[in-house]
């Protein structure tokens, strides 16, 4: 299972009225990517601000690297590289909309 947590306005993609950050468990399929998880919820990639994988930020700029965040990479990812990042059973995803990007940068 993959644990996904949706924050901010992404809460609208929950089935029912769940609080922001409530865990949703999805079956893990071989070769699944972050982009496919977004598609499962109907979230457009351009609406995504920050993605956390197993508690680590996927850096999309150099700024969080200089601040010492726990990161998935020590170099910024290409703009859409997070979409092709693989996820597997036991992984945890935190998905934040662009409107909340300044929270982490």
mmCIF file with all atom_site columns, N, CA, C and O in Angstrom, residues 42-88:
data_model
loop_
_atom_site.group_PDB
_atom_site.id
_atom_site.type_symbol
_atom_site.label_atom_id
_atom_site.label_alt_id
_atom_site.label_comp_id
_atom_site.label_asym_id
_atom_site.label_entity_id
_atom_site.label_seq_id
_atom_site.pdbx_PDB_ins_code
_atom_site.Cartn_x
_atom_site.Cartn_y
_atom_site.Cartn_z
_atom_site.occupancy
_atom_site.B_iso_or_equiv
_atom_site.pdbx_formal_charge
_atom_site.auth_seq_id
_atom_site.auth_comp_id
_atom_site.auth_asym_id
_atom_site.auth_atom_id
_atom_site.pdbx_PDB_model_num
ATOM 1   N N  . UNK A 1 42 ? -7.010 12.790 -9.733  1.00 0.00 ? 42 UNK A N  1
ATOM 2   C CA . UNK A 1 42 ? -7.465 13.815 -10.672 1.00 0.00 ? 42 UNK A CA 1
ATOM 3   C C  . UNK A 1 42 ? -6.793 15.150 -10.448 1.00 0.00 ? 42 UNK A C  1
ATOM 4   O O  . UNK A 1 42 ? -7.318 16.195 -10.822 1.00 0.00 ? 42 UNK A O  1
ATOM 5   N N  . UNK A 1 43 ? -5.597 15.142 -9.840  1.00 0.00 ? 43 UNK A N  1
ATOM 6   C CA . UNK A 1 43 ? -4.845 16.367 -9.572  1.00 0.00 ? 43 UNK A CA 1
ATOM 7   C C  . UNK A 1 43 ? -3.946 16.668 -10.763 1.00 0.00 ? 43 UNK A C  1
ATOM 8   O O  . UNK A 1 43 ? -3.138 15.836 -11.177 1.00 0.00 ? 43 UNK A O  1
ATOM 9   N N  . UNK A 1 44 ? -4.072 17.866 -11.317 1.00 0.00 ? 44 UNK A N  1
ATOM 10  C CA . UNK A 1 44 ? -3.232 18.293 -12.431 1.00 0.00 ? 44 UNK A CA 1
ATOM 11  C C  . UNK A 1 44 ? -1.804 18.545 -11.934 1.00 0.00 ? 44 UNK A C  1
ATOM 12  O O  . UNK A 1 44 ? -1.628 19.189 -10.894 1.00 0.00 ? 44 UNK A O  1
ATOM 13  N N  . UNK A 1 45 ? -0.802 18.051 -12.632 1.00 0.00 ? 45 UNK A N  1
ATOM 14  C CA . UNK A 1 45 ? 0.593  18.247 -12.201 1.00 0.00 ? 45 UNK A CA 1
ATOM 15  C C  . UNK A 1 45 ? 0.957  19.710 -11.974 1.00 0.00 ? 45 UNK A C  1
ATOM 16  O O  . UNK A 1 45 ? 1.700  20.026 -11.039 1.00 0.00 ? 45 UNK A O  1
ATOM 17  N N  . UNK A 1 46 ? 0.419  20.605 -12.793 1.00 0.00 ? 46 UNK A N  1
ATOM 18  C CA . UNK A 1 46 ? 0.766  22.023 -12.633 1.00 0.00 ? 46 UNK A CA 1
ATOM 19  C C  . UNK A 1 46 ? 0.166  22.632 -11.368 1.00 0.00 ? 46 UNK A C  1
ATOM 20  O O  . UNK A 1 46 ? 0.560  23.720 -10.948 1.00 0.00 ? 46 UNK A O  1
ATOM 21  N N  . UNK A 1 47 ? -0.756 21.948 -10.714 1.00 0.00 ? 47 UNK A N  1
ATOM 22  C CA . UNK A 1 47 ? -1.347 22.436 -9.464  1.00 0.00 ? 47 UNK A CA 1
ATOM 23  C C  . UNK A 1 47 ? -0.489 22.082 -8.248  1.00 0.00 ? 47 UNK A C  1
ATOM 24  O O  . UNK A 1 47 ? -0.701 22.606 -7.162  1.00 0.00 ? 47 UNK A O  1
ATOM 25  N N  . UNK A 1 48 ? 0.506  21.206 -8.436  1.00 0.00 ? 48 UNK A N  1
ATOM 26  C CA . UNK A 1 48 ? 1.320  20.713 -7.326  1.00 0.00 ? 48 UNK A CA 1
ATOM 27  C C  . UNK A 1 48 ? 2.430  21.699 -6.990  1.00 0.00 ? 48 UNK A C  1
ATOM 28  O O  . UNK A 1 48 ? 3.162  22.159 -7.863  1.00 0.00 ? 48 UNK A O  1
ATOM 29  N N  . UNK A 1 49 ? 2.539  22.011 -5.698  1.00 0.00 ? 49 UNK A N  1
ATOM 30  C CA . UNK A 1 49 ? 3.606  22.889 -5.221  1.00 0.00 ? 49 UNK A CA 1
ATOM 31  C C  . UNK A 1 49 ? 4.767  22.105 -4.658  1.00 0.00 ? 49 UNK A C  1
ATOM 32  O O  . UNK A 1 49 ? 5.903  22.253 -5.076  1.00 0.00 ? 49 UNK A O  1
ATOM 33  N N  . UNK A 1 50 ? 4.497  21.253 -3.688  1.00 0.00 ? 50 UNK A N  1
ATOM 34  C CA . UNK A 1 50 ? 5.540  20.464 -3.033  1.00 0.00 ? 50 UNK A CA 1
ATOM 35  C C  . UNK A 1 50 ? 5.101  19.017 -2.906  1.00 0.00 ? 50 UNK A C  1
ATOM 36  O O  . UNK A 1 50 ? 3.930  18.734 -2.655  1.00 0.00 ? 50 UNK A O  1
ATOM 37  N N  . UNK A 1 51 ? 6.081  18.141 -3.054  1.00 0.00 ? 51 UNK A N  1
ATOM 38  C CA . UNK A 1 51 ? 5.854  16.712 -2.883  1.00 0.00 ? 51 UNK A CA 1
ATOM 39  C C  . UNK A 1 51 ? 6.868  16.199 -1.876  1.00 0.00 ? 51 UNK A C  1
ATOM 40  O O  . UNK A 1 51 ? 8.071  16.466 -2.001  1.00 0.00 ? 51 UNK A O  1
ATOM 41  N N  . UNK A 1 52 ? 6.376  15.485 -0.884  1.00 0.00 ? 52 UNK A N  1
ATOM 42  C CA . UNK A 1 52 ? 7.241  14.822 0.076   1.00 0.00 ? 52 UNK A CA 1
ATOM 43  C C  . UNK A 1 52 ? 7.131  13.321 -0.149  1.00 0.00 ? 52 UNK A C  1
ATOM 44  O O  . UNK A 1 52 ? 6.029  12.790 -0.288  1.00 0.00 ? 52 UNK A O  1
ATOM 45  N N  . UNK A 1 53 ? 8.262  12.655 -0.210  1.00 0.00 ? 53 UNK A N  1
ATOM 46  C CA . UNK A 1 53 ? 8.304  11.205 -0.348  1.00 0.00 ? 53 UNK A CA 1
ATOM 47  C C  . UNK A 1 53 ? 9.007  10.661 0.880   1.00 0.00 ? 53 UNK A C  1
ATOM 48  O O  . UNK A 1 53 ? 10.175 10.988 1.122   1.00 0.00 ? 53 UNK A O  1
ATOM 49  N N  . UNK A 1 54 ? 8.277  9.902  1.686   1.00 0.00 ? 54 UNK A N  1
ATOM 50  C CA . UNK A 1 54 ? 8.815  9.331  2.921   1.00 0.00 ? 54 UNK A CA 1
ATOM 51  C C  . UNK A 1 54 ? 9.414  10.401 3.826   1.00 0.00 ? 54 UNK A C  1
ATOM 52  O O  . UNK A 1 54 ? 10.481 10.228 4.415   1.00 0.00 ? 54 UNK A O  1
ATOM 53  N N  . UNK A 1 55 ? 8.714  11.531 3.925   1.00 0.00 ? 55 UNK A N  1
ATOM 54  C CA . UNK A 1 55 ? 9.121  12.603 4.820   1.00 0.00 ? 55 UNK A CA 1
ATOM 55  C C  . UNK A 1 55 ? 10.218 13.498 4.280   1.00 0.00 ? 55 UNK A C  1
ATOM 56  O O  . UNK A 1 55 ? 10.677 14.405 4.975   1.00 0.00 ? 55 UNK A O  1
ATOM 57  N N  . UNK A 1 56 ? 10.631 13.289 3.041   1.00 0.00 ? 56 UNK A N  1
ATOM 58  C CA . UNK A 1 56 ? 11.694 14.093 2.437   1.00 0.00 ? 56 UNK A CA 1
ATOM 59  C C  . UNK A 1 56 ? 11.130 14.885 1.263   1.00 0.00 ? 56 UNK A C  1
ATOM 60  O O  . UNK A 1 56 ? 10.439 14.348 0.418   1.00 0.00 ? 56 UNK A O  1
ATOM 61  N N  . UNK A 1 57 ? 11.478 16.158 1.231   1.00 0.00 ? 57 UNK A N  1
ATOM 62  C CA . UNK A 1 57 ? 11.018 17.047 0.172   1.00 0.00 ? 57 UNK A CA 1
ATOM 63  C C  . UNK A 1 57 ? 11.725 16.715 -1.137  1.00 0.00 ? 57 UNK A C  1
ATOM 64  O O  . UNK A 1 57 ? 12.937 16.499 -1.171  1.00 0.00 ? 57 UNK A O  1
ATOM 65  N N  . UNK A 1 58 ? 10.963 16.687 -2.213  1.00 0.00 ? 58 UNK A N  1
ATOM 66  C CA . UNK A 1 58 ? 11.541 16.539 -3.545  1.00 0.00 ? 58 UNK A CA 1
ATOM 67  C C  . UNK A 1 58 ? 11.852 17.958 -4.030  1.00 0.00 ? 58 UNK A C  1
ATOM 68  O O  . UNK A 1 58 ? 10.939 18.703 -4.385  1.00 0.00 ? 58 UNK A O  1
ATOM 69  N N  . UNK A 1 59 ? 13.130 18.379 -4.005  1.00 0.00 ? 59 UNK A N  1
ATOM 70  C CA . UNK A 1 59 ? 13.470 19.783 -4.273  1.00 0.00 ? 59 UNK A CA 1
ATOM 71  C C  . UNK A 1 59 ? 13.286 20.154 -5.746  1.00 0.00 ? 59 UNK A C  1
ATOM 72  O O  . UNK A 1 59 ? 13.791 19.481 -6.627  1.00 0.00 ? 59 UNK A O  1
ATOM 73  N N  . UNK A 1 60 ? 12.562 21.242 -5.957  1.00 0.00 ? 60 UNK A N  1
ATOM 74  C CA . UNK A 1 60 ? 12.338 21.720 -7.325  1.00 0.00 ? 60 UNK A CA 1
ATOM 75  C C  . UNK A 1 60 ? 13.065 23.034 -7.557  1.00 0.00 ? 60 UNK A C  1
ATOM 76  O O  . UNK A 1 60 ? 12.943 23.645 -8.608  1.00 0.00 ? 60 UNK A O  1
ATOM 77  N N  . UNK A 1 61 ? 13.818 23.481 -6.555  1.00 0.00 ? 61 UNK A N  1
ATOM 78  C CA . UNK A 1 61 ? 14.672 24.664 -6.687  1.00 0.00 ? 61 UNK A CA 1
ATOM 79  C C  . UNK A 1 61 ? 15.839 24.481 -5.720  1.00 0.00 ? 61 UNK A C  1
ATOM 80  O O  . UNK A 1 61 ? 15.855 23.560 -4.904  1.00 0.00 ? 61 UNK A O  1
ATOM 81  N N  . UNK A 1 62 ? 16.811 25.363 -5.804  1.00 0.00 ? 62 UNK A N  1
ATOM 82  C CA . UNK A 1 62 ? 17.977 25.265 -4.934  1.00 0.00 ? 62 UNK A CA 1
ATOM 83  C C  . UNK A 1 62 ? 17.679 25.777 -3.519  1.00 0.00 ? 62 UNK A C  1
ATOM 84  O O  . UNK A 1 62 ? 18.355 25.415 -2.565  1.00 0.00 ? 62 UNK A O  1
ATOM 85  N N  . UNK A 1 63 ? 16.636 26.572 -3.368  1.00 0.00 ? 63 UNK A N  1
ATOM 86  C CA . UNK A 1 63 ? 16.344 27.206 -2.081  1.00 0.00 ? 63 UNK A CA 1
ATOM 87  C C  . UNK A 1 63 ? 16.194 26.227 -0.918  1.00 0.00 ? 63 UNK A C  1
ATOM 88  O O  . UNK A 1 63 ? 16.853 26.393 0.115   1.00 0.00 ? 63 UNK A O  1
ATOM 89  N N  . UNK A 1 64 ? 15.360 25.187 -1.005  1.00 0.00 ? 64 UNK A N  1
ATOM 90  C CA . UNK A 1 64 ? 15.251 24.276 0.147   1.00 0.00 ? 64 UNK A CA 1
ATOM 91  C C  . UNK A 1 64 ? 16.557 23.524 0.427   1.00 0.00 ? 64 UNK A C  1
ATOM 92  O O  . UNK A 1 64 ? 16.810 23.132 1.562   1.00 0.00 ? 64 UNK A O  1
ATOM 93  N N  . UNK A 1 65 ? 17.388 23.368 -0.582  1.00 0.00 ? 65 UNK A N  1
ATOM 94  C CA . UNK A 1 65 ? 18.680 22.694 -0.383  1.00 0.00 ? 65 UNK A CA 1
ATOM 95  C C  . UNK A 1 65 ? 19.551 23.536 0.542   1.00 0.00 ? 65 UNK A C  1
ATOM 96  O O  . UNK A 1 65 ? 20.188 23.024 1.453   1.00 0.00 ? 65 UNK A O  1
ATOM 97  N N  . UNK A 1 66 ? 19.549 24.854 0.346   1.00 0.00 ? 66 UNK A N  1
ATOM 98  C CA . UNK A 1 66 ? 20.367 25.744 1.169   1.00 0.00 ? 66 UNK A CA 1
ATOM 99  C C  . UNK A 1 66 ? 19.832 25.870 2.592   1.00 0.00 ? 66 UNK A C  1
ATOM 100 O O  . UNK A 1 66 ? 20.577 26.239 3.489   1.00 0.00 ? 66 UNK A O  1
ATOM 101 N N  . UNK A 1 67 ? 18.553 25.553 2.803   1.00 0.00 ? 67 UNK A N  1
ATOM 102 C CA . UNK A 1 67 ? 17.955 25.668 4.134   1.00 0.00 ? 67 UNK A CA 1
ATOM 103 C C  . UNK A 1 67 ? 18.138 24.421 4.989   1.00 0.00 ? 67 UNK A C  1
ATOM 104 O O  . UNK A 1 67 ? 17.780 24.410 6.152   1.00 0.00 ? 67 UNK A O  1
ATOM 105 N N  . UNK A 1 68 ? 18.657 23.357 4.396   1.00 0.00 ? 68 UNK A N  1
ATOM 106 C CA . UNK A 1 68 ? 18.925 22.154 5.169   1.00 0.00 ? 68 UNK A CA 1
ATOM 107 C C  . UNK A 1 68 ? 17.732 21.237 5.373   1.00 0.00 ? 68 UNK A C  1
ATOM 108 O O  . UNK A 1 68 ? 17.717 20.447 6.308   1.00 0.00 ? 68 UNK A O  1
ATOM 109 N N  . UNK A 1 69 ? 16.731 21.309 4.508   1.00 0.00 ? 69 UNK A N  1
ATOM 110 C CA . UNK A 1 69 ? 15.597 20.393 4.597   1.00 0.00 ? 69 UNK A CA 1
ATOM 111 C C  . UNK A 1 69 ? 16.049 18.952 4.367   1.00 0.00 ? 69 UNK A C  1
ATOM 112 O O  . UNK A 1 69 ? 17.039 18.706 3.683   1.00 0.00 ? 69 UNK A O  1
ATOM 113 N N  . UNK A 1 70 ? 15.302 18.007 4.903   1.00 0.00 ? 70 UNK A N  1
ATOM 114 C CA . UNK A 1 70 ? 15.484 16.600 4.564   1.00 0.00 ? 70 UNK A CA 1
ATOM 115 C C  . UNK A 1 70 ? 14.994 16.453 3.130   1.00 0.00 ? 70 UNK A C  1
ATOM 116 O O  . UNK A 1 70 ? 13.843 16.759 2.835   1.00 0.00 ? 70 UNK A O  1
ATOM 117 N N  . UNK A 1 71 ? 15.858 16.001 2.224   1.00 0.00 ? 71 UNK A N  1
ATOM 118 C CA . UNK A 1 71 ? 15.542 15.998 0.804   1.00 0.00 ? 71 UNK A CA 1
ATOM 119 C C  . UNK A 1 71 ? 15.691 14.620 0.184   1.00 0.00 ? 71 UNK A C  1
ATOM 120 O O  . UNK A 1 71 ? 16.439 13.782 0.680   1.00 0.00 ? 71 UNK A O  1
ATOM 121 N N  . UNK A 1 72 ? 15.030 14.427 -0.959  1.00 0.00 ? 72 UNK A N  1
ATOM 122 C CA . UNK A 1 72 ? 15.199 13.199 -1.730  1.00 0.00 ? 72 UNK A CA 1
ATOM 123 C C  . UNK A 1 72 ? 16.399 13.298 -2.653  1.00 0.00 ? 72 UNK A C  1
ATOM 124 O O  . UNK A 1 72 ? 16.868 12.289 -3.167  1.00 0.00 ? 72 UNK A O  1
ATOM 125 N N  . UNK A 1 73 ? 16.910 14.510 -2.887  1.00 0.00 ? 73 UNK A N  1
ATOM 126 C CA . UNK A 1 73 ? 18.023 14.742 -3.802  1.00 0.00 ? 73 UNK A CA 1
ATOM 127 C C  . UNK A 1 73 ? 18.789 15.975 -3.339  1.00 0.00 ? 73 UNK A C  1
ATOM 128 O O  . UNK A 1 73 ? 18.192 16.909 -2.819  1.00 0.00 ? 73 UNK A O  1
ATOM 129 N N  . UNK A 1 74 ? 20.084 15.983 -3.570  1.00 0.00 ? 74 UNK A N  1
ATOM 130 C CA . UNK A 1 74 ? 20.887 17.147 -3.189  1.00 0.00 ? 74 UNK A CA 1
ATOM 131 C C  . UNK A 1 74 ? 21.020 18.155 -4.317  1.00 0.00 ? 74 UNK A C  1
ATOM 132 O O  . UNK A 1 74 ? 21.725 19.150 -4.186  1.00 0.00 ? 74 UNK A O  1
ATOM 133 N N  . UNK A 1 75 ? 20.338 17.909 -5.413  1.00 0.00 ? 75 UNK A N  1
ATOM 134 C CA . UNK A 1 75 ? 20.276 18.855 -6.532  1.00 0.00 ? 75 UNK A CA 1
ATOM 135 C C  . UNK A 1 75 ? 18.804 19.043 -6.895  1.00 0.00 ? 75 UNK A C  1
ATOM 136 O O  . UNK A 1 75 ? 18.000 18.122 -6.731  1.00 0.00 ? 75 UNK A O  1
ATOM 137 N N  . UNK A 1 76 ? 18.444 20.227 -7.382  1.00 0.00 ? 76 UNK A N  1
ATOM 138 C CA . UNK A 1 76 ? 17.042 20.440 -7.768  1.00 0.00 ? 76 UNK A CA 1
ATOM 139 C C  . UNK A 1 76 ? 16.644 19.508 -8.907  1.00 0.00 ? 76 UNK A C  1
ATOM 140 O O  . UNK A 1 76 ? 17.426 19.230 -9.818  1.00 0.00 ? 76 UNK A O  1
ATOM 141 N N  . UNK A 1 77 ? 15.428 19.018 -8.834  1.00 0.00 ? 77 UNK A N  1
ATOM 142 C CA . UNK A 1 77 ? 14.891 18.186 -9.893  1.00 0.00 ? 77 UNK A CA 1
ATOM 143 C C  . UNK A 1 77 ? 14.451 19.058 -11.064 1.00 0.00 ? 77 UNK A C  1
ATOM 144 O O  . UNK A 1 77 ? 14.081 20.207 -10.870 1.00 0.00 ? 77 UNK A O  1
ATOM 145 N N  . UNK A 1 78 ? 14.496 18.498 -12.246 1.00 0.00 ? 78 UNK A N  1
ATOM 146 C CA . UNK A 1 78 ? 13.923 19.190 -13.394 1.00 0.00 ? 78 UNK A CA 1
ATOM 147 C C  . UNK A 1 78 ? 12.450 19.461 -13.084 1.00 0.00 ? 78 UNK A C  1
ATOM 148 O O  . UNK A 1 78 ? 11.842 18.736 -12.278 1.00 0.00 ? 78 UNK A O  1
ATOM 149 N N  . UNK A 1 79 ? 11.861 20.487 -13.699 1.00 0.00 ? 79 UNK A N  1
ATOM 150 C CA . UNK A 1 79 ? 10.502 20.901 -13.319 1.00 0.00 ? 79 UNK A CA 1
ATOM 151 C C  . UNK A 1 79 ? 9.466  19.789 -13.173 1.00 0.00 ? 79 UNK A C  1
ATOM 152 O O  . UNK A 1 79 ? 8.688  19.798 -12.240 1.00 0.00 ? 79 UNK A O  1
ATOM 153 N N  . UNK A 1 80 ? 9.440  18.829 -14.088 1.00 0.00 ? 80 UNK A N  1
ATOM 154 C CA . UNK A 1 80 ? 8.428  17.777 -14.007 1.00 0.00 ? 80 UNK A CA 1
ATOM 155 C C  . UNK A 1 80 ? 8.998  16.415 -13.627 1.00 0.00 ? 80 UNK A C  1
ATOM 156 O O  . UNK A 1 80 ? 8.298  15.401 -13.725 1.00 0.00 ? 80 UNK A O  1
ATOM 157 N N  . UNK A 1 81 ? 10.239 16.375 -13.167 1.00 0.00 ? 81 UNK A N  1
ATOM 158 C CA . UNK A 1 81 ? 10.881 15.088 -12.850 1.00 0.00 ? 81 UNK A CA 1
ATOM 159 C C  . UNK A 1 81 ? 10.164 14.353 -11.719 1.00 0.00 ? 81 UNK A C  1
ATOM 160 O O  . UNK A 1 81 ? 10.188 13.125 -11.674 1.00 0.00 ? 81 UNK A O  1
ATOM 161 N N  . UNK A 1 82 ? 9.524  15.089 -10.828 1.00 0.00 ? 82 UNK A N  1
ATOM 162 C CA . UNK A 1 82 ? 8.830  14.433 -9.718  1.00 0.00 ? 82 UNK A CA 1
ATOM 163 C C  . UNK A 1 82 ? 7.737  13.499 -10.225 1.00 0.00 ? 82 UNK A C  1
ATOM 164 O O  . UNK A 1 82 ? 7.410  12.504 -9.590  1.00 0.00 ? 82 UNK A O  1
ATOM 165 N N  . UNK A 1 83 ? 7.176  13.795 -11.397 1.00 0.00 ? 83 UNK A N  1
ATOM 166 C CA . UNK A 1 83 ? 6.091  12.982 -11.945 1.00 0.00 ? 83 UNK A CA 1
ATOM 167 C C  . UNK A 1 83 ? 6.525  11.563 -12.266 1.00 0.00 ? 83 UNK A C  1
ATOM 168 O O  . UNK A 1 83 ? 5.749  10.623 -12.136 1.00 0.00 ? 83 UNK A O  1
ATOM 169 N N  . UNK A 1 84 ? 7.776  11.391 -12.682 1.00 0.00 ? 84 UNK A N  1
ATOM 170 C CA . UNK A 1 84 ? 8.261  10.058 -13.067 1.00 0.00 ? 84 UNK A CA 1
ATOM 171 C C  . UNK A 1 84 ? 8.959  9.330  -11.924 1.00 0.00 ? 84 UNK A C  1
ATOM 172 O O  . UNK A 1 84 ? 9.455  8.219  -12.111 1.00 0.00 ? 84 UNK A O  1
ATOM 173 N N  . UNK A 1 85 ? 8.992  9.927  -10.749 1.00 0.00 ? 85 UNK A N  1
ATOM 174 C CA . UNK A 1 85 ? 9.600  9.280  -9.590  1.00 0.00 ? 85 UNK A CA 1
ATOM 175 C C  . UNK A 1 85 ? 8.753  8.083  -9.183  1.00 0.00 ? 85 UNK A C  1
ATOM 176 O O  . UNK A 1 85 ? 7.539  8.206  -8.991  1.00 0.00 ? 85 UNK A O  1
ATOM 177 N N  . UNK A 1 86 ? 9.379  6.940  -9.052  1.00 0.00 ? 86 UNK A N  1
ATOM 178 C CA . UNK A 1 86 ? 8.668  5.723  -8.687  1.00 0.00 ? 86 UNK A CA 1
ATOM 179 C C  . UNK A 1 86 ? 8.265  5.695  -7.226  1.00 0.00 ? 86 UNK A C  1
ATOM 180 O O  . UNK A 1 86 ? 8.942  6.267  -6.371  1.00 0.00 ? 86 UNK A O  1
ATOM 181 N N  . UNK A 1 87 ? 7.153  5.066  -6.966  1.00 0.00 ? 87 UNK A N  1
ATOM 182 C CA . UNK A 1 87 ? 6.700  4.811  -5.595  1.00 0.00 ? 87 UNK A CA 1
ATOM 183 C C  . UNK A 1 87 ? 6.392  3.325  -5.485  1.00 0.00 ? 87 UNK A C  1
ATOM 184 O O  . UNK A 1 87 ? 6.033  2.676  -6.455  1.00 0.00 ? 87 UNK A O  1
ATOM 185 N N  . UNK A 1 88 ? 6.559  2.805  -4.287  1.00 0.00 ? 88 UNK A N  1
ATOM 186 C CA . UNK A 1 88 ? 6.310  1.376  -4.079  1.00 0.00 ? 88 UNK A CA 1
ATOM 187 C C  . UNK A 1 88 ? 5.631  1.159  -2.736  1.00 0.00 ? 88 UNK A C  1
ATOM 188 O O  . UNK A 1 88 ? 5.504  2.085  -1.928  1.00 0.00 ? 88 UNK A O  1
#
